[in-house]
Amino acid sequence: MKKPKVSVLGIGYVGLCTAVGFASKGYDVVASTHDAEKAAKINKGVPPFHEPNLKKLLEETIQNGNLTCLINQTEKAVLETDLTFNAVGTPSKPDGSIDLQFIETSTRDIGQALNQKSKYHVVVIKSTVVPGTTQDLVKPILEKESKKKCGSGFGLCMNPEFLRQGSAFEDTMHTDRVVIGEYDRQSGDALETLYKDFYGENMPPTIRTTLSTAELIKYASNSMLATKISFINTMANLCEKISGADVKIVATAMGLDKRIGPLFLNAGIGYGGSCFPKDVKALIAHSKNLGYRLELLEAVESVNKAQPLKAVEFCKELLGNLKGKRVAILGLAFKADTDDMREARAIPIVNQLLEEGANVTAYDPVAVPIAKTIFKNKIRYAASATACLKNADCCILVTEWDELKKLKPEDFTRSMKQPVLIDGRRIYDPEEFSRKMKFTAIGLGH
Ligand SMILES: NC(=O)c1ccc[n+]([C@@H]2O[C@H](COP(=O)([O-])OP(=O)(O)OC[C@H]3O[C@@H](n4cnc5c(N)ncnc54)[C@H](O)[C@@H]3O)[C@@H](O)[C@H]2O)c1
């Protein structure tokens, strides 16, 4: 069977991993973005962000000509291919509701290209969009611009993405499930056939459903994961009031229950990143518009908002007034293995420390260039964890990088002015650390 040609719009984490994934399996892939700088990097084989295991295959697929990245040439990308994944960003508006402007402009471009095309083409929304978007916004724009009927002139699917930053490329190549929301059977069949060829023997369970169910599956999944995190953080906050209690052991025991499972039960300073915060907020706002208040998710969000500031409270409990105190921040990225700082917990923590008059020095293995665009010269940046700890009065562990997990109590006591450590991610052994230094952690009763 001749492989269909694939185009990808929006070349962020989702778009680029999709593009490189298909190109690495021999498909001809044309990407298009309006970001000339990003396109130039990609065409040189350089990923525009830090993502493990992506670089080598990006380089290979560019070199062998399977992947090309165009600048603002959606029309060419659509005309040259059989199926288009739309993976543009869907950020939050200031009120928390979803901002669909990039979906609208990119859909208009696709529609205009479809107007020039006689062959049936499948449009796939891969971005996370609130239920109803594909049917009520994307379809009418495509029909208006193409002057064709959806379902006959072109096909339309909604195919949510479940990759995790930090293992985004691996997740693209080995997903747990494929969800296909379809307007018309022909496009659903085309997309399922494409994935069957892509995954071969490892084709994961596939759910074929309506557009809006597919859209909701993505939000329900992220909301559930965010709920698990806020739930265990609530238990962590309770543990702190109970003598001898430790949330980490509570979570381990809970996780052994098959109905609960061990993942996403790590207590700490809360979730960040480009997805959970915005998706939870968008679903709350969308549901409110539909006349149903998502009280559970409102609570999830408010627990998460308060959680990072607990690290600063601990800091104050241990040091007193923070004015002029030197605080070392270990880790800035929203999670390990990424340089993404969108909604990173380091942001409210650092801002609050600065507000309290502390002097902040931070270290992150990869996120410092992005952190500099956020904190500018309000904080200092260290070249290593040990340099960051030098002469510090207190350290807050913010991101669970492997290299930070390896630090021993001596690494802190050797160079800090006062050996005081707040473990915001529960990566250190409280027994070992509290024997050698002043140590506290989220969810540790005293
Ligand atoms: N990052 C994740 O972990 C993840 C996981 C699953 C789903 N998602 C969802 O996938 C979508 C994309 O996420 P991301 O993290 O890859 O976003 P991103 O912000 O990294 O990238 C989005 C890209 O879209 C580009 N873009 C915007 N308008 C465009 C247009 N008209 N034409 C071409 N390109 C355009 C932007 O320049 C940007 O490069 C979002 O809806 C997100 O919620 C993200």
mmCIF file of N, CA, C and O and ligand atoms in Angstrom, residues 9-15 32-35 38 74 87-90 102 105-106 109 126-128 161-165 218 274-275 278-279 342, ligand 1:
data_model
loop_
_atom_site.group_PDB
_atom_site.id
_atom_site.type_symbol
_atom_site.label_atom_id
_atom_site.label_comp_id
_atom_site.label_asym_id
_atom_site.label_seq_id
_atom_site.Cartn_x
_atom_site.Cartn_y
_atom_site.Cartn_z
ATOM 1 N N LEU A 9 0.447 21.043 11.004
ATOM 2 C CA LEU A 9 0.474 22.483 11.292
ATOM 3 C C LEU A 9 0.741 22.689 12.762
ATOM 4 O O LEU A 9 0.112 22.047 13.608
ATOM 5 N N GLY A 10 1.634 23.645 13.073
ATOM 6 C CA GLY A 10 1.982 23.863 14.472
ATOM 7 C C GLY A 10 3.050 22.860 14.824
ATOM 8 O O GLY A 10 2.827 21.642 14.772
ATOM 9 N N ILE A 11 4.223 23.367 15.122
ATOM 10 C CA ILE A 11 5.349 22.450 15.254
ATOM 11 C C ILE A 11 5.960 22.572 16.649
ATOM 12 O O ILE A 11 7.158 22.653 16.836
ATOM 13 N N GLY A 12 5.052 22.571 17.647
ATOM 14 C CA GLY A 12 5.480 22.534 19.051
ATOM 15 C C GLY A 12 5.734 21.093 19.452
ATOM 16 O O GLY A 12 6.074 20.252 18.601
ATOM 17 N N TYR A 13 5.560 20.778 20.721
ATOM 18 C CA TYR A 13 5.857 19.432 21.230
ATOM 19 C C TYR A 13 5.042 18.394 20.471
ATOM 20 O O TYR A 13 5.550 17.374 20.019
ATOM 21 N N VAL A 14 3.741 18.661 20.319
ATOM 22 C CA VAL A 14 2.857 17.682 19.685
ATOM 23 C C VAL A 14 3.134 17.608 18.186
ATOM 24 O O VAL A 14 3.349 16.525 17.631
ATOM 25 N N GLY A 15 3.147 18.770 17.526
ATOM 26 C CA GLY A 15 3.323 18.787 16.070
ATOM 27 C C GLY A 15 4.658 18.193 15.657
ATOM 28 O O GLY A 15 4.723 17.352 14.749
ATOM 29 N N SER A 32 4.219 22.928 8.565
ATOM 30 C CA SER A 32 4.182 24.363 8.272
ATOM 31 C C SER A 32 3.952 25.121 9.562
ATOM 32 O O SER A 32 3.126 24.748 10.386
ATOM 33 N N THR A 33 4.732 26.175 9.750
ATOM 34 C CA THR A 33 4.581 27.017 10.933
ATOM 35 C C THR A 33 4.769 28.469 10.508
ATOM 36 O O THR A 33 5.369 28.740 9.467
ATOM 37 N N HIS A 34 4.250 29.393 11.340
ATOM 38 C CA HIS A 34 4.492 30.801 11.000
ATOM 39 C C HIS A 34 5.757 31.311 11.687
ATOM 40 O O HIS A 34 6.126 32.467 11.521
ATOM 41 N N ASP A 35 6.399 30.442 12.466
ATOM 42 C CA ASP A 35 7.572 30.843 13.231
ATOM 43 C C ASP A 35 8.837 30.519 12.428
ATOM 44 O O ASP A 35 9.315 29.377 12.410
ATOM 45 N N LYS A 38 11.847 28.942 14.284
ATOM 46 C CA LYS A 38 11.650 27.527 14.595
ATOM 47 C C LYS A 38 11.863 26.669 13.349
ATOM 48 O O LYS A 38 12.538 25.638 13.393
ATOM 49 N N THR A 74 0.734 26.905 4.579
ATOM 50 C CA THR A 74 -0.268 25.878 4.842
ATOM 51 C C THR A 74 -0.839 25.348 3.540
ATOM 52 O O THR A 74 -1.056 24.142 3.380
ATOM 53 N N ALA A 87 -2.000 20.844 14.909
ATOM 54 C CA ALA A 87 -1.497 20.720 16.292
ATOM 55 C C ALA A 87 -1.053 22.090 16.818
ATOM 56 O O ALA A 87 -0.076 22.196 17.549
ATOM 57 N N VAL A 88 -1.777 23.136 16.431
ATOM 58 C CA VAL A 88 -1.393 24.480 16.903
ATOM 59 C C VAL A 88 -1.756 24.624 18.385
ATOM 60 O O VAL A 88 -2.534 23.837 18.936
ATOM 61 N N GLY A 89 -1.203 25.638 19.005
ATOM 62 C CA GLY A 89 -1.426 25.842 20.443
ATOM 63 C C GLY A 89 -2.856 26.289 20.736
ATOM 64 O O GLY A 89 -3.501 26.951 19.904
ATOM 65 N N THR A 90 -3.359 25.894 21.920
ATOM 66 C CA THR A 90 -4.691 26.346 22.365
ATOM 67 C C THR A 90 -4.559 26.882 23.791
ATOM 68 O O THR A 90 -4.966 26.209 24.745
ATOM 69 N N PHE A 102 -5.671 30.470 17.325
ATOM 70 C CA PHE A 102 -4.747 29.788 16.399
ATOM 71 C C PHE A 102 -5.464 28.669 15.642
ATOM 72 O O PHE A 102 -5.144 28.385 14.487
ATOM 73 N N THR A 105 -7.378 30.597 12.809
ATOM 74 C CA THR A 105 -6.587 31.053 11.659
ATOM 75 C C THR A 105 -6.036 29.865 10.860
ATOM 76 O O THR A 105 -6.079 29.870 9.625
ATOM 77 N N SER A 106 -5.570 28.849 11.587
ATOM 78 C CA SER A 106 -4.996 27.710 10.849
ATOM 79 C C SER A 106 -6.095 26.969 10.084
ATOM 80 O O SER A 106 -5.869 26.497 8.962
ATOM 81 N N ASP A 109 -6.814 28.750 6.909
ATOM 82 C CA ASP A 109 -5.775 28.458 5.904
ATOM 83 C C ASP A 109 -6.009 27.082 5.268
ATOM 84 O O ASP A 109 -5.872 26.918 4.053
ATOM 85 N N LYS A 126 -5.653 17.777 16.257
ATOM 86 C CA LYS A 126 -4.863 17.076 17.276
ATOM 87 C C LYS A 126 -4.709 17.941 18.531
ATOM 88 O O LYS A 126 -4.434 17.446 19.619
ATOM 89 N N SER A 127 -4.881 19.239 18.354
ATOM 90 C CA SER A 127 -4.799 20.141 19.510
ATOM 91 C C SER A 127 -5.907 19.791 20.491
ATOM 92 O O SER A 127 -6.936 19.226 20.108
ATOM 93 N N THR A 128 -5.700 20.172 21.753
ATOM 94 C CA THR A 128 -6.733 19.980 22.769
ATOM 95 C C THR A 128 -7.749 21.115 22.631
ATOM 96 O O THR A 128 -7.388 22.287 22.772
ATOM 97 N N GLU A 161 -4.202 14.092 21.642
ATOM 98 C CA GLU A 161 -2.826 13.615 21.868
ATOM 99 C C GLU A 161 -2.605 13.462 23.375
ATOM 100 O O GLU A 161 -3.056 14.295 24.145
ATOM 101 N N PHE A 162 -1.901 12.391 23.758
ATOM 102 C CA PHE A 162 -1.710 12.131 25.193
ATOM 103 C C PHE A 162 -0.239 12.126 25.608
ATOM 104 O O PHE A 162 0.090 11.678 26.691
ATOM 105 N N LEU A 163 0.650 12.632 24.738
ATOM 106 C CA LEU A 163 2.078 12.558 25.080
ATOM 107 C C LEU A 163 2.401 13.389 26.322
ATOM 108 O O LEU A 163 1.663 14.310 26.675
ATOM 109 N N ARG A 164 3.499 13.007 26.980
ATOM 110 C CA ARG A 164 3.977 13.754 28.148
ATOM 111 C C ARG A 164 5.290 14.423 27.777
ATOM 112 O O ARG A 164 6.183 13.756 27.242
ATOM 113 N N GLN A 165 5.423 15.694 28.047
ATOM 114 C CA GLN A 165 6.715 16.340 27.809
ATOM 115 C C GLN A 165 7.759 15.654 28.675
ATOM 116 O O GLN A 165 7.479 15.230 29.795
ATOM 117 N N LYS A 218 -9.955 13.798 26.229
ATOM 118 C CA LYS A 218 -8.681 14.457 26.550
ATOM 119 C C LYS A 218 -8.804 15.274 27.844
ATOM 120 O O LYS A 218 -7.958 15.191 28.744
ATOM 121 N N SER A 274 2.264 23.133 30.372
ATOM 122 C CA SER A 274 1.431 23.800 29.373
ATOM 123 C C SER A 274 0.055 23.163 29.254
ATOM 124 O O SER A 274 -0.781 23.645 28.509
ATOM 125 N N CYS A 275 -0.194 22.060 29.979
ATOM 126 C CA CYS A 275 -1.469 21.354 29.758
ATOM 127 C C CYS A 275 -2.398 21.329 30.963
ATOM 128 O O CYS A 275 -3.491 21.875 30.890
ATOM 129 N N LYS A 278 -3.982 24.733 32.160
ATOM 130 C CA LYS A 278 -4.870 25.371 31.167
ATOM 131 C C LYS A 278 -6.077 24.489 30.845
ATOM 132 O O LYS A 278 -7.183 24.989 30.655
ATOM 133 N N ASP A 279 -5.876 23.179 30.815
ATOM 134 C CA ASP A 279 -6.996 22.302 30.450
ATOM 135 C C ASP A 279 -8.039 22.253 31.569
ATOM 136 O O ASP A 279 -9.241 22.250 31.297
ATOM 137 N N ARG A 342 6.310 26.903 31.212
ATOM 138 C CA ARG A 342 4.926 27.395 31.264
ATOM 139 C C ARG A 342 4.267 26.897 32.554
ATOM 140 O O ARG A 342 4.295 25.701 32.837
HETATM 141 N N1 LIG B 1 2.699 19.791 25.231
HETATM 142 C C1 LIG B 1 2.043 18.712 25.625
HETATM 143 O O1 LIG B 1 2.494 17.969 26.491
HETATM 144 C C2 LIG B 1 0.715 18.361 24.997
HETATM 145 C C3 LIG B 1 0.218 17.063 25.140
HETATM 146 C C4 LIG B 1 -1.005 16.743 24.563
HETATM 147 C C5 LIG B 1 -1.725 17.712 23.902
HETATM 148 N N2 LIG B 1 -1.243 18.984 23.803
HETATM 149 C C6 LIG B 1 -2.053 19.959 23.077
HETATM 150 O O2 LIG B 1 -1.547 20.051 21.755
HETATM 151 C C7 LIG B 1 -1.612 21.404 21.278
HETATM 152 C C8 LIG B 1 -0.230 21.902 20.939
HETATM 153 O O3 LIG B 1 0.550 21.829 22.108
HETATM 154 P P1 LIG B 1 2.126 22.062 22.100
HETATM 155 O O4 LIG B 1 2.607 21.903 23.494
HETATM 156 O O5 LIG B 1 2.730 21.262 21.012
HETATM 157 O O6 LIG B 1 2.122 23.607 21.737
HETATM 158 P P2 LIG B 1 3.315 24.600 21.494
HETATM 159 O O7 LIG B 1 2.920 25.867 22.106
HETATM 160 O O8 LIG B 1 4.615 23.958 21.868
HETATM 161 O O9 LIG B 1 3.280 24.747 19.906
HETATM 162 C C9 LIG B 1 2.205 25.254 19.187
HETATM 163 C C10 LIG B 1 2.755 25.750 17.882
HETATM 164 O O10 LIG B 1 1.700 26.175 17.039
HETATM 165 C C11 LIG B 1 2.222 27.209 16.216
HETATM 166 N N3 LIG B 1 1.132 27.903 15.520
HETATM 167 C C12 LIG B 1 0.211 28.734 16.025
HETATM 168 N N4 LIG B 1 -0.620 29.170 15.049
HETATM 169 C C13 LIG B 1 -0.224 28.580 13.900
HETATM 170 C C14 LIG B 1 -0.698 28.610 12.558
HETATM 171 N N5 LIG B 1 -1.739 29.347 12.197
HETATM 172 N N6 LIG B 1 -0.049 27.860 11.631
HETATM 173 C C15 LIG B 1 1.003 27.110 11.991
HETATM 174 N N7 LIG B 1 1.506 27.054 13.244
HETATM 175 C C16 LIG B 1 0.892 27.777 14.191
HETATM 176 C C17 LIG B 1 3.022 28.025 17.198
HETATM 177 O O11 LIG B 1 3.969 28.837 16.567
HETATM 178 C C18 LIG B 1 3.689 26.937 18.031
HETATM 179 O O12 LIG B 1 4.942 26.584 17.514
HETATM 180 C C19 LIG B 1 -2.304 22.185 22.397
HETATM 181 O O13 LIG B 1 -3.667 22.202 22.158
HETATM 182 C C20 LIG B 1 -1.990 21.363 23.628
HETATM 183 O O14 LIG B 1 -2.947 21.543 24.647
HETATM 184 C C21 LIG B 1 -0.031 19.306 24.310
#
